[in-house]
mmCIF file of C-alpha atoms and ligand atoms in Angstrom:
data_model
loop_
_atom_site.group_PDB
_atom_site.id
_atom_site.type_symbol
_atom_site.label_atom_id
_atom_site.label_comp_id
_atom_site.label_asym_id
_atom_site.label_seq_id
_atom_site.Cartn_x
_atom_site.Cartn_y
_atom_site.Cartn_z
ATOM 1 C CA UNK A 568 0.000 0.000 0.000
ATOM 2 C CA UNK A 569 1.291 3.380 -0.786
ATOM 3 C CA UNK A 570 -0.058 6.102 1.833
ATOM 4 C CA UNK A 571 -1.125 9.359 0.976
ATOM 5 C CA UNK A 572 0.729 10.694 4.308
ATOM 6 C CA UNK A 573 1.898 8.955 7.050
ATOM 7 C CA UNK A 574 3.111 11.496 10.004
ATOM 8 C CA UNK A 575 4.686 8.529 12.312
ATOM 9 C CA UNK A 576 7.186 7.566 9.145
ATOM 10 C CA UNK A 577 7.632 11.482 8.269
ATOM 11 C CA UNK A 578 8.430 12.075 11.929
ATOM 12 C CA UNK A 579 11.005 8.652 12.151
ATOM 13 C CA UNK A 580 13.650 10.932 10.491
ATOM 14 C CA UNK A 581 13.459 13.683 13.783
ATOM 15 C CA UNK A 582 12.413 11.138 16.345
ATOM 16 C CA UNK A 583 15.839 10.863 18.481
ATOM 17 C CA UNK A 584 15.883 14.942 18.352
ATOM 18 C CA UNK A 585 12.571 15.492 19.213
ATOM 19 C CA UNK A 586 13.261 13.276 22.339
ATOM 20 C CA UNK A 587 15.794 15.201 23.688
ATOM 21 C CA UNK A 588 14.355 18.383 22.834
ATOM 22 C CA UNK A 589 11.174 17.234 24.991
ATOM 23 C CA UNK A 590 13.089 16.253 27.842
ATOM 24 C CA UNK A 591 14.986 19.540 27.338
ATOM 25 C CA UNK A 592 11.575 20.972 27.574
ATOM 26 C CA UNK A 593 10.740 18.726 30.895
ATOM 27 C CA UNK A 594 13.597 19.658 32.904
ATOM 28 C CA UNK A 595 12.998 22.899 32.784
ATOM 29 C CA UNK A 596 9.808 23.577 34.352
ATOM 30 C CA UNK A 597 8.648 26.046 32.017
ATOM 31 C CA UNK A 598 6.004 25.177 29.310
ATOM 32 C CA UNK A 599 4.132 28.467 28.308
ATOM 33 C CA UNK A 600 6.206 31.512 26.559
ATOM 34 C CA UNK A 601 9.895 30.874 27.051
ATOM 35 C CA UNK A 602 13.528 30.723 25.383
ATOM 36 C CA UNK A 603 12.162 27.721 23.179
ATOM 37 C CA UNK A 604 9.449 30.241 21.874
ATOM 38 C CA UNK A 605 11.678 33.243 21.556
ATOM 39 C CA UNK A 606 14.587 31.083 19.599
ATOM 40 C CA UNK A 607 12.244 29.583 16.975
ATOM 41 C CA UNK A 608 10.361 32.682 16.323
ATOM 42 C CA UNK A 609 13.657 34.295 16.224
ATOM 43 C CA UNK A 610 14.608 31.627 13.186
ATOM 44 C CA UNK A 611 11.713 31.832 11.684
ATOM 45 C CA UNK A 612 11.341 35.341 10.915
ATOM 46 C CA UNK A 613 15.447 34.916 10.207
ATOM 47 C CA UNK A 614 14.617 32.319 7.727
ATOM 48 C CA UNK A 615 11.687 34.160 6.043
ATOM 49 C CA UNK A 616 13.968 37.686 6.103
ATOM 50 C CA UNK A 617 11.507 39.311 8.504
ATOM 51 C CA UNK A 618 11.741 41.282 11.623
ATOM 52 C CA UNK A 619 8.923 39.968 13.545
ATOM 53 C CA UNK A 620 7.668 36.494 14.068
ATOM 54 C CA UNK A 621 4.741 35.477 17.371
ATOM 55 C CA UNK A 622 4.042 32.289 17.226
ATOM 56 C CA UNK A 623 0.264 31.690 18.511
ATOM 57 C CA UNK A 624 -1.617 28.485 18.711
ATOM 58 C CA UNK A 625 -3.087 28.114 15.259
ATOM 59 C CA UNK A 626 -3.298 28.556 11.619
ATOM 60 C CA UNK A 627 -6.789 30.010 12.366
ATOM 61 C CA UNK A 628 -5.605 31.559 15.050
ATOM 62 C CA UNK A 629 -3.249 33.664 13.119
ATOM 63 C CA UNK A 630 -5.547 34.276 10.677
ATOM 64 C CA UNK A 631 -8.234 35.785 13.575
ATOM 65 C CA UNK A 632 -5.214 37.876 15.334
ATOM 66 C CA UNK A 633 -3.740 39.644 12.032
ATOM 67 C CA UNK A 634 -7.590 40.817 11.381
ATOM 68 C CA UNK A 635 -8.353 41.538 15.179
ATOM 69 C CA UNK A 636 -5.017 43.893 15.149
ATOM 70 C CA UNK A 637 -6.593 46.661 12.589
ATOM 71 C CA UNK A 638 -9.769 46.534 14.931
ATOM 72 C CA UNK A 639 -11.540 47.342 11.483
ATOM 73 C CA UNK A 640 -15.237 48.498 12.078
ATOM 74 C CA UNK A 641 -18.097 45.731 12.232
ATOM 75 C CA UNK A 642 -19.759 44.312 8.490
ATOM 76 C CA UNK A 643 -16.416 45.602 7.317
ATOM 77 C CA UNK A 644 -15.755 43.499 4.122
ATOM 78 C CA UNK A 645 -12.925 41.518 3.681
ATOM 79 C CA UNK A 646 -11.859 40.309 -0.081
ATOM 80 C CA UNK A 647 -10.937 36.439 -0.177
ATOM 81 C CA UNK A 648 -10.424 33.447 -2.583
ATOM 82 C CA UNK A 649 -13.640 31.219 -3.167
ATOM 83 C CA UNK A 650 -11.205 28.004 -3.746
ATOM 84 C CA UNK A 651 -9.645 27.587 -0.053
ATOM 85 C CA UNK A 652 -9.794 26.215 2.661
ATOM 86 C CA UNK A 653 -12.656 27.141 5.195
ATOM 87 C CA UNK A 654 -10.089 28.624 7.917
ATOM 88 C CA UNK A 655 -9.449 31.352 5.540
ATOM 89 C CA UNK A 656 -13.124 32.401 5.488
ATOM 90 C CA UNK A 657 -13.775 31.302 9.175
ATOM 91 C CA UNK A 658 -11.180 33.966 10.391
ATOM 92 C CA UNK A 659 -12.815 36.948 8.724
ATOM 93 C CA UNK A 660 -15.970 35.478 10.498
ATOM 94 C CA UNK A 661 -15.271 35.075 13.546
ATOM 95 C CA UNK A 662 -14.005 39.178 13.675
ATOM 96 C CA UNK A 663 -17.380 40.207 12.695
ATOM 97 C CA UNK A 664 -16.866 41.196 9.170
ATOM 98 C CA UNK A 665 -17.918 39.852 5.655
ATOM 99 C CA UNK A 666 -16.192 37.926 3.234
ATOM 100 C CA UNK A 667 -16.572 38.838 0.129
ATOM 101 C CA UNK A 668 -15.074 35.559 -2.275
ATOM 102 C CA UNK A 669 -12.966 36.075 -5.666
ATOM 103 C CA UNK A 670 -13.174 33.130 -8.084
ATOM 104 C CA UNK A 671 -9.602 31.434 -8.702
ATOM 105 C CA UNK A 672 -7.433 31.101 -11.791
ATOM 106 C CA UNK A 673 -8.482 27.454 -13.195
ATOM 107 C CA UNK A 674 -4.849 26.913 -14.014
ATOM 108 C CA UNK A 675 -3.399 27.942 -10.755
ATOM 109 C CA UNK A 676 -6.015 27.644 -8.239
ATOM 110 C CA UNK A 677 -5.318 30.833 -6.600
ATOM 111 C CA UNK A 678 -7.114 34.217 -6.120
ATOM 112 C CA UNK A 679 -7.633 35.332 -10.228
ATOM 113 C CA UNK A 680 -6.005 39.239 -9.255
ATOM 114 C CA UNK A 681 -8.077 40.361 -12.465
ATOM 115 C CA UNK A 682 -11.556 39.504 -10.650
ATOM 116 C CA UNK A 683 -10.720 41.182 -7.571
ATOM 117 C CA UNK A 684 -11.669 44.738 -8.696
ATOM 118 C CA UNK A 685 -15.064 44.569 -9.263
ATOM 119 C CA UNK A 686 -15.322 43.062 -5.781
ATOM 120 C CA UNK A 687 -14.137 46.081 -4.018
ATOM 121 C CA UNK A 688 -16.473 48.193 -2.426
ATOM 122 C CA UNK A 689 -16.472 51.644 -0.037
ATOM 123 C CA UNK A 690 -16.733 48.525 2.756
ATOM 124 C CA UNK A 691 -13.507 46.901 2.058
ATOM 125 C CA UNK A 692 -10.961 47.239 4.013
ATOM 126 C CA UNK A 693 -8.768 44.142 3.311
ATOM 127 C CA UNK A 694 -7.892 40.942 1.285
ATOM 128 C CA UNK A 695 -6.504 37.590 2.627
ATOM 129 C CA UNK A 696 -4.906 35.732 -0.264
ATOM 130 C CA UNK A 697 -4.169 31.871 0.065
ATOM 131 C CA UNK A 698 -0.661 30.616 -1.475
ATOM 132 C CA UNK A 699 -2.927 27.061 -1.672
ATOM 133 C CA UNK A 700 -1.116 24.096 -2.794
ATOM 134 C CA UNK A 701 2.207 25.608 -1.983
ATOM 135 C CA UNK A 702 2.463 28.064 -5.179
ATOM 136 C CA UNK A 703 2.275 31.379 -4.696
ATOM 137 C CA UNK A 704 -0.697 34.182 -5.485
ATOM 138 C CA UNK A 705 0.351 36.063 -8.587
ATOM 139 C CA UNK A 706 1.283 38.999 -6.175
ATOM 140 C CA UNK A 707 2.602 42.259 -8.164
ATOM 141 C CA UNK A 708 -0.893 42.436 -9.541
ATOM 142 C CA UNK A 709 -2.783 41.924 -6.006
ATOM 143 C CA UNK A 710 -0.502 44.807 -4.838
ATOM 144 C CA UNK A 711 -1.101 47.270 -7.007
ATOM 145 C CA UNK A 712 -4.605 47.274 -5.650
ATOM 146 C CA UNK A 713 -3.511 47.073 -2.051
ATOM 147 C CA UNK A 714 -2.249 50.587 -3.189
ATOM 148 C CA UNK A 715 -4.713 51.911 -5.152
ATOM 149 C CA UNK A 716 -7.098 51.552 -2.733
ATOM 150 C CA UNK A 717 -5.551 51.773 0.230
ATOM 151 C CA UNK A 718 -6.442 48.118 2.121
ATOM 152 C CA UNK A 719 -4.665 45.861 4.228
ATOM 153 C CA UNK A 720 -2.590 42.810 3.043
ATOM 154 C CA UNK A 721 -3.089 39.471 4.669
ATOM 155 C CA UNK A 722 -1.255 36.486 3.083
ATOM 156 C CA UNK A 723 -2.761 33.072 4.428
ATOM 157 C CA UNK A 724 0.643 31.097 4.542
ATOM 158 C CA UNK A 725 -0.436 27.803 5.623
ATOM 159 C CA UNK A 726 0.423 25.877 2.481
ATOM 160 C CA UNK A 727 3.246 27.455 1.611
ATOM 161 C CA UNK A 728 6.227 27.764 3.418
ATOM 162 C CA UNK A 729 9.391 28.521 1.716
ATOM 163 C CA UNK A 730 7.212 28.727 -1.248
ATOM 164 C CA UNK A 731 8.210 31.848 -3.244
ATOM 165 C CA UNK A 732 6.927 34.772 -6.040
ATOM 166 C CA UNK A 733 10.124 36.157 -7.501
ATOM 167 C CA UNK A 734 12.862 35.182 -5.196
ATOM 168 C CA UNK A 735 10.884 36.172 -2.847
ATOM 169 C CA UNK A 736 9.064 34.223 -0.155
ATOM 170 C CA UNK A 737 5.575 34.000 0.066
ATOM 171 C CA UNK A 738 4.753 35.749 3.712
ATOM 172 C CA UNK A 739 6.404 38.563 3.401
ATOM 173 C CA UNK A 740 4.923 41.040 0.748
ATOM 174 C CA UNK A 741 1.919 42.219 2.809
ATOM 175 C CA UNK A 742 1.096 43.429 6.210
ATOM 176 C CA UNK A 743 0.994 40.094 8.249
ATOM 177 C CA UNK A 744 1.825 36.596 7.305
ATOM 178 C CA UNK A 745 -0.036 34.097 9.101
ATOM 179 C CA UNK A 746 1.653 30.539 8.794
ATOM 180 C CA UNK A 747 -0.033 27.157 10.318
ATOM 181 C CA UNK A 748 1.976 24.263 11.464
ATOM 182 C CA UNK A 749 -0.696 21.950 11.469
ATOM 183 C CA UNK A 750 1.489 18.510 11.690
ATOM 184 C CA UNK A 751 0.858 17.695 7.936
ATOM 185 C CA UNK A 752 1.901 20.876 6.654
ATOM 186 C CA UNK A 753 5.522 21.079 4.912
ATOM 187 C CA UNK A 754 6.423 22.888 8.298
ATOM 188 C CA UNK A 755 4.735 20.471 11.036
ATOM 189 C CA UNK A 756 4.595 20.419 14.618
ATOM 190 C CA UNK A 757 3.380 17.387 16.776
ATOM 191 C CA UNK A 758 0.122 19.091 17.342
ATOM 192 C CA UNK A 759 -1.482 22.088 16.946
ATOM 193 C CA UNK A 760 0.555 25.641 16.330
ATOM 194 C CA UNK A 761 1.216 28.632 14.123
ATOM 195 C CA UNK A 762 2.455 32.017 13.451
ATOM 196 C CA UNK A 763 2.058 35.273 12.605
ATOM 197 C CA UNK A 764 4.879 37.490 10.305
ATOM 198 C CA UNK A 765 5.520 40.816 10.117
ATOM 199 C CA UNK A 766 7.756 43.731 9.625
ATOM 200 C CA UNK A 767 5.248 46.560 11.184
ATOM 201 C CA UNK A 768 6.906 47.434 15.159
ATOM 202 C CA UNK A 769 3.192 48.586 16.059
ATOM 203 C CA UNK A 770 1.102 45.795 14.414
ATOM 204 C CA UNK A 771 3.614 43.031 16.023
ATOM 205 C CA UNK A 772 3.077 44.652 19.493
ATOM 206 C CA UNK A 773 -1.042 44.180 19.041
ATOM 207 C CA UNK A 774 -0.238 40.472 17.927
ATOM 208 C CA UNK A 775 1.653 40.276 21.260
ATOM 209 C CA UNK A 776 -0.669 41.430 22.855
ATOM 210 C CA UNK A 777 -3.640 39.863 21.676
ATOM 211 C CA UNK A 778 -2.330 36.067 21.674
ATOM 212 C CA UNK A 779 -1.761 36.741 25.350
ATOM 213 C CA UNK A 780 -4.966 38.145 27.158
ATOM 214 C CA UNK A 781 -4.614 41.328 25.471
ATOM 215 C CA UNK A 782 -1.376 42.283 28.721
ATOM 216 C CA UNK A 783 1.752 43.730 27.773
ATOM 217 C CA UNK A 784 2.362 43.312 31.609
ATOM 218 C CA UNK A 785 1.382 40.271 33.521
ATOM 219 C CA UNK A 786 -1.868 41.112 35.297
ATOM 220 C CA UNK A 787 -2.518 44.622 33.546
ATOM 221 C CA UNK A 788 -4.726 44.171 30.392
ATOM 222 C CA UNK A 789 -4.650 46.671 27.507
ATOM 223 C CA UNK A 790 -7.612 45.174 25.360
ATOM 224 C CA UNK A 791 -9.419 42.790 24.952
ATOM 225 C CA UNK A 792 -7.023 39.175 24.529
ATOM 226 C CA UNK A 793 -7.385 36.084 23.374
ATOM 227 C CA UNK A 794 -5.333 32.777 24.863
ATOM 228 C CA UNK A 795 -3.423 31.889 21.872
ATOM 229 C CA UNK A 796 0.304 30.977 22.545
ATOM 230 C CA UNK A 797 2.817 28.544 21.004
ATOM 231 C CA UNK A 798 3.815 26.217 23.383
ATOM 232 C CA UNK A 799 7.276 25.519 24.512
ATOM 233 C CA UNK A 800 7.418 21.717 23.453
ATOM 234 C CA UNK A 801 5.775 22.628 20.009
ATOM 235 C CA UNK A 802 8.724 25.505 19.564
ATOM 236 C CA UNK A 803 11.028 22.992 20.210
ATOM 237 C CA UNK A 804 10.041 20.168 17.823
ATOM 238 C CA UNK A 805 9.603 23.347 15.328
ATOM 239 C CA UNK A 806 13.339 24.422 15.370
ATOM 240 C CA UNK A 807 14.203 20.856 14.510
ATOM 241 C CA UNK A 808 11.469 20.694 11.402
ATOM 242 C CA UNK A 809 12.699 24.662 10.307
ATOM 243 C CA UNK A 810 16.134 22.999 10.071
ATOM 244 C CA UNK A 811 15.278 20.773 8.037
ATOM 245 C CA UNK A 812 12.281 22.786 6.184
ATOM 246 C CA UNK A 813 14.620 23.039 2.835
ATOM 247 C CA UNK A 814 15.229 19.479 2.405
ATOM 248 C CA UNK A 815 11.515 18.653 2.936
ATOM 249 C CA UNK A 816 10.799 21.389 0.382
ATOM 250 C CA UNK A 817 13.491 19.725 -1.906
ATOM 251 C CA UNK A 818 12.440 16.382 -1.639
ATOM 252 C CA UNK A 819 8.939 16.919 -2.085
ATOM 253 C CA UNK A 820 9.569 19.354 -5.574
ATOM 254 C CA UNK A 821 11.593 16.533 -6.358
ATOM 255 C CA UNK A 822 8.680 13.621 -6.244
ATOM 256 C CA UNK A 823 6.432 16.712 -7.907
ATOM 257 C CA UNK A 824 9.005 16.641 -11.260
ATOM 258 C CA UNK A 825 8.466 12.897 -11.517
ATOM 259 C CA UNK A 826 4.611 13.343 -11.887
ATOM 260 C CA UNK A 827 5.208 16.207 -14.073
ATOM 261 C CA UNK A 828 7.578 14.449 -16.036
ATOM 262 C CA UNK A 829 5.588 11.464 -16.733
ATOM 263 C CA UNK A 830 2.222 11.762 -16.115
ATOM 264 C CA UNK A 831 0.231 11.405 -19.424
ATOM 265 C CA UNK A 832 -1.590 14.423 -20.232
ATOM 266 C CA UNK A 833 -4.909 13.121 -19.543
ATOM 267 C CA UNK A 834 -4.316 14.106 -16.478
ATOM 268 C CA UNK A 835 -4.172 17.950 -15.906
ATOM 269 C CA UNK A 836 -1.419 18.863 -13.817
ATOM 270 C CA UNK A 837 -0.229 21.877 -11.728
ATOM 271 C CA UNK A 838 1.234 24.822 -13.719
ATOM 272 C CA UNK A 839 4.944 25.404 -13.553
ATOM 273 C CA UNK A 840 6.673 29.189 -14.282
ATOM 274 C CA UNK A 841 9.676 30.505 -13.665
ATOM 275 C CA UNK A 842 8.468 33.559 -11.308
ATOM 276 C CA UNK A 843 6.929 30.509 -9.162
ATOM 277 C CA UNK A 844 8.901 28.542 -6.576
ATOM 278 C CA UNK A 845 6.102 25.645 -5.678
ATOM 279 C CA UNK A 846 6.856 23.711 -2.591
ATOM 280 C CA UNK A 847 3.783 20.955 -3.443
ATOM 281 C CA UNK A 848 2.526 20.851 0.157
ATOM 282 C CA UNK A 849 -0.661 19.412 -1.994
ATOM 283 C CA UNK A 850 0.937 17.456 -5.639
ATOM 284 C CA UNK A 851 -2.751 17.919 -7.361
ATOM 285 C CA UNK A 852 -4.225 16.653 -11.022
ATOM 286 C CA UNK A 853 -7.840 17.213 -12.546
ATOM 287 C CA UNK A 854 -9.637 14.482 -14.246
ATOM 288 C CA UNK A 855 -13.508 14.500 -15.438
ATOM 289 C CA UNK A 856 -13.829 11.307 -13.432
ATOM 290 C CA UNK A 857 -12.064 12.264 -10.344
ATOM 291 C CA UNK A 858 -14.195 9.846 -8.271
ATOM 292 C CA UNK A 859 -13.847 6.510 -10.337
ATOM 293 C CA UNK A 860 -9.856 7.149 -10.771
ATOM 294 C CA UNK A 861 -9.504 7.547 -7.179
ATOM 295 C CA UNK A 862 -11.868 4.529 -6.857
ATOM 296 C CA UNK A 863 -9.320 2.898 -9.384
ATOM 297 C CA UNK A 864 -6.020 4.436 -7.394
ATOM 298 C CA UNK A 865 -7.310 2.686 -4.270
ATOM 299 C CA UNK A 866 -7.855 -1.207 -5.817
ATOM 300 C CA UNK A 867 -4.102 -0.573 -6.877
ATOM 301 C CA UNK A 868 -3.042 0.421 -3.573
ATOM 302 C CA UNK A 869 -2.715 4.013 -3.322
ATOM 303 C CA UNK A 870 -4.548 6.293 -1.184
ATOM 304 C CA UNK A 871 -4.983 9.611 -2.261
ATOM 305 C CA UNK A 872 -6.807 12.853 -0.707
ATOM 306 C CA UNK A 873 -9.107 15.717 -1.907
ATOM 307 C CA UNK A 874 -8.070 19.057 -1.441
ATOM 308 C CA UNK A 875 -11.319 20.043 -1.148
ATOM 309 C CA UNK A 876 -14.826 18.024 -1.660
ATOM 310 C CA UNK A 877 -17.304 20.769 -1.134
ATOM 311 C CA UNK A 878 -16.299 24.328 -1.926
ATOM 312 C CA UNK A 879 -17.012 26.771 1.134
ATOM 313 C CA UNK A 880 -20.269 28.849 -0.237
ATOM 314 C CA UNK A 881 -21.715 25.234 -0.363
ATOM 315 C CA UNK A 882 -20.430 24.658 3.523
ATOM 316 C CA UNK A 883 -24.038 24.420 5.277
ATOM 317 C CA UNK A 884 -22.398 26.486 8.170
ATOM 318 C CA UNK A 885 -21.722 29.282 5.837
ATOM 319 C CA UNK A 886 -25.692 30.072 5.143
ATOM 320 C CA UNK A 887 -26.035 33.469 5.808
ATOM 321 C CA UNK A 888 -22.571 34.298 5.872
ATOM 322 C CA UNK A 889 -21.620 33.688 2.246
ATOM 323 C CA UNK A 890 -24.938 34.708 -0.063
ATOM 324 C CA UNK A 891 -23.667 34.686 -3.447
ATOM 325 C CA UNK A 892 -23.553 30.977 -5.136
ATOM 326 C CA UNK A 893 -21.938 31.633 -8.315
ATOM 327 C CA UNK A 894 -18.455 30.208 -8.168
ATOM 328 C CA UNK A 895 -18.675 27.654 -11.476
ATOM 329 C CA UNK A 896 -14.485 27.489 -11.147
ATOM 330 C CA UNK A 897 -14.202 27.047 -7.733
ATOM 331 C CA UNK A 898 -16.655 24.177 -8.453
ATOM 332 C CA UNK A 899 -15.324 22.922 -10.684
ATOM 333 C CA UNK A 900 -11.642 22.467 -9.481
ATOM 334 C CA UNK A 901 -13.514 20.709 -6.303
ATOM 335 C CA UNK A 902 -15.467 18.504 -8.624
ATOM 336 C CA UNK A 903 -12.230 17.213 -10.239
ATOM 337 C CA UNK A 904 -9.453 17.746 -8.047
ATOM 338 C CA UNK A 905 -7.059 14.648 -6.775
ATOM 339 C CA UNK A 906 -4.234 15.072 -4.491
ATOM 340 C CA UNK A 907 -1.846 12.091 -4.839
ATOM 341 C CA UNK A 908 0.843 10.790 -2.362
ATOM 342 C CA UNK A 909 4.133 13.473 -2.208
ATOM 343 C CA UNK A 910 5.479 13.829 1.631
ATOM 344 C CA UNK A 911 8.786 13.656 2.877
ATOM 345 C CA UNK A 912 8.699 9.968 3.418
ATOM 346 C CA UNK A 913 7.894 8.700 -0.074
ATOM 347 C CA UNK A 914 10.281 7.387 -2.164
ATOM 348 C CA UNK A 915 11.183 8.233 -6.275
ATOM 349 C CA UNK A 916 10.161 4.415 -6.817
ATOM 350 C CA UNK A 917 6.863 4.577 -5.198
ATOM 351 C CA UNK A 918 6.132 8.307 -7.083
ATOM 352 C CA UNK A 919 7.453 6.034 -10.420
ATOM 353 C CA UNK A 920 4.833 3.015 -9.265
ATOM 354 C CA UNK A 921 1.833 5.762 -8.862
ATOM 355 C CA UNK A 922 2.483 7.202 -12.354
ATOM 356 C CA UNK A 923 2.681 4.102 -13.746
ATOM 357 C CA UNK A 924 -0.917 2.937 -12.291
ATOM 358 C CA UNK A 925 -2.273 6.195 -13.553
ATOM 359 C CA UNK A 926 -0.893 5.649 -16.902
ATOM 360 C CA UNK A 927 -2.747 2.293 -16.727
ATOM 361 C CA UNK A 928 -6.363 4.221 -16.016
HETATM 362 C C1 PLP B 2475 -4.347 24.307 7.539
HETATM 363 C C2 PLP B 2475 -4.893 25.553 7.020
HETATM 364 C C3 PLP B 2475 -5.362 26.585 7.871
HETATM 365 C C4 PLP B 2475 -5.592 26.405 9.337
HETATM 366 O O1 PLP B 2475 -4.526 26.011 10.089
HETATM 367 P P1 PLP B 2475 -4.773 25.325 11.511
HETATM 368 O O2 PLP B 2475 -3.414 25.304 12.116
HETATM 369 O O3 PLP B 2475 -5.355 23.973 11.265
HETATM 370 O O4 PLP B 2475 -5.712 26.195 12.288
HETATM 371 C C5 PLP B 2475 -5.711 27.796 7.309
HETATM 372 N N1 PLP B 2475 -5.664 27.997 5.976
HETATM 373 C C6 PLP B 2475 -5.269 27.026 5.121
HETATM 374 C C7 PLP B 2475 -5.210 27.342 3.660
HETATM 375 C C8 PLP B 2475 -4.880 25.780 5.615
HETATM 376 O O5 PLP B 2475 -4.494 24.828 4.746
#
């Protein structure tokens, strides 16, 4: 059987340092906002060529505090991509104010920057873009606008990091990056965590604030907080995953090139550019008979994923909050969409073995 993920083989490669790092963690005594904290976010924003990096307790959570920080006014509306994942929209949400979705690109899944005009309104005040897949937005378009009319940037890192858009890596171009490290993503932890990026001294200091209570000072409370720290064992496991973040990123572009190499072109596969450095935290192809082939996949012995089944304006929990239903491409990218096997613990040969039984279909 060849997986679609298996975290406990991923993990194998780290397991003797993660040990000592938790006993590290043990000895000490101290669990909640400590040197294990400060060091990785320390890397982190090193690694991403950043000033600031908090780490908080969630992908979501990131998402929520970078939106809560501009304390934008209620029904506020918020510009975001119709083809992601419901976090994304949840975050906007939860802060009171509207999303308003932009249909994707059908050849690179992401935000189309051409249909975001029309969507912006006296009410907006911001857009969260989603590098999904691990490929970057097409970003000197998307800030353009951010300039022309004067709105926040929010860049929903999740699936994408190391990723970049012209040398440069995806995180960094707008006001706040918020990254997840959800243990599947390309940058994992051993349970729930995340991060949020910036370069802005005043924003950072409201991120501080608000993953922590809303306190500056222990016991003195400047707004109104949330609890949403990274914990010390999580830091810890997540300096010895950013170490290694590069090979993971190489290893899986590597098993990408084999599918791109060889798959036949029934089979339509992620777009490649030279502007775009993809780090394939999903390897995706679209078929017209997504369901049957992954029927097929599975009698051969391969498990594969979808990336997503139901598009979010078709989410029953977002009646009411999403009204308009015409998304035909975000449709139809989840009606066909496939993601096949590509983490760090696959092998060329079973990649080669995959191709070869969707050659067969
Ligand atoms: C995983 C993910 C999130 C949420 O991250 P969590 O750490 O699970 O809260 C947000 N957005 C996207 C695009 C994701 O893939």
């Amino acid at each position: 059987m060849i997986e679609y993920e298996n975290l406990g083989n991923v993990n194998k490669f780290f397991f003797e340092d993660y040990v000592n790092s938790f006993k590290d963690t043990l000895n000490s005594g101290w669990f909640i906002l400590g040197t294990k904290v400060k060091q990785f976010e320390a890397e982190f924003a090193n690694y991403l060529n950043m000033k600031y990096c908090v780490g908080v307790a969630s992908g979501l959570d990131a998402l929520i505090l970078s939106l809560k920080a501009f304390n934008f006014e209620k029904d506020s509306e918020v510009i975001v991509p119709s083809n992601t994942y419901i976090a994304t929209i949840l975050s906007i949400i939860h802060c009171g104010l509207k999303p308003v979705l932009v249909e994707p690109d059908l050849k690179t899944y992401n935000i189309d920057p051409a249909k975001i005009e029309e969507k912006i309104s006296s009410k907006t005040k911001a857009i969260v873009v989603v590098h999904l897949y691990g490929k970057s937005c097409n970003m000197d378009p998307i800030i353009d606008l951010i300039k022309k009319y004067n709105l926040k940037l929010i860049e929903d890192c999740a699936q994408s990091h190391g990723a970049k858009y012209k040398e440069k890596y995806t995180g960094t171009f707008g006001d706040f990056g918020a990254f997840s490290f959800y243990p599947t993503k390309n940058l994992g932890a051993l349970g729930d965590a995340g991060a949020v990026l910036s370069n802005n001294d005043n924003l950072i200091i409201m991120i501080k604030r608000l993953r922590n209570y809303g306190s500056d000072i222990k016991y003195y409370n400047e707004v109104v907080g949330y609890n949403s720290r990274l914990d010390e064992i999580q830091a810890g496991f997540l300096l010895i995953k950013l170490k290694r973040l590069d090979e993971i990123n190489n290893h899986k572009r590597n098993l990408a090139q084999v599918y791109l190499d060889n798959l036949k072109d029934d089979f339509i596969k992620p777009c490649i550019d030279k502007d775009y450095y993809d780090v394939y935290h999903v390897f995706n192809i679209r078929h017209e008979k997504r369901d049957l082939l992954k029927e097929y996949l599975l009698k051969n012995n391969i498990k594969t994923d979808i990336h997503y089944p139901v598009p979010p304006h078709k989410q029953k929990a977002m009646k009411g909050f999403i009204t308009e239903q015409e998304f035909p491409i975000s449709e139809e990218i989840h009606r066909t969409t496939l993601s096949l096997p590509i983490s760090y613990s696959h092998s060329i040969e079973e990649i080669y073995k995959v191709v070869e039984v969707l050659n067969r279909f």
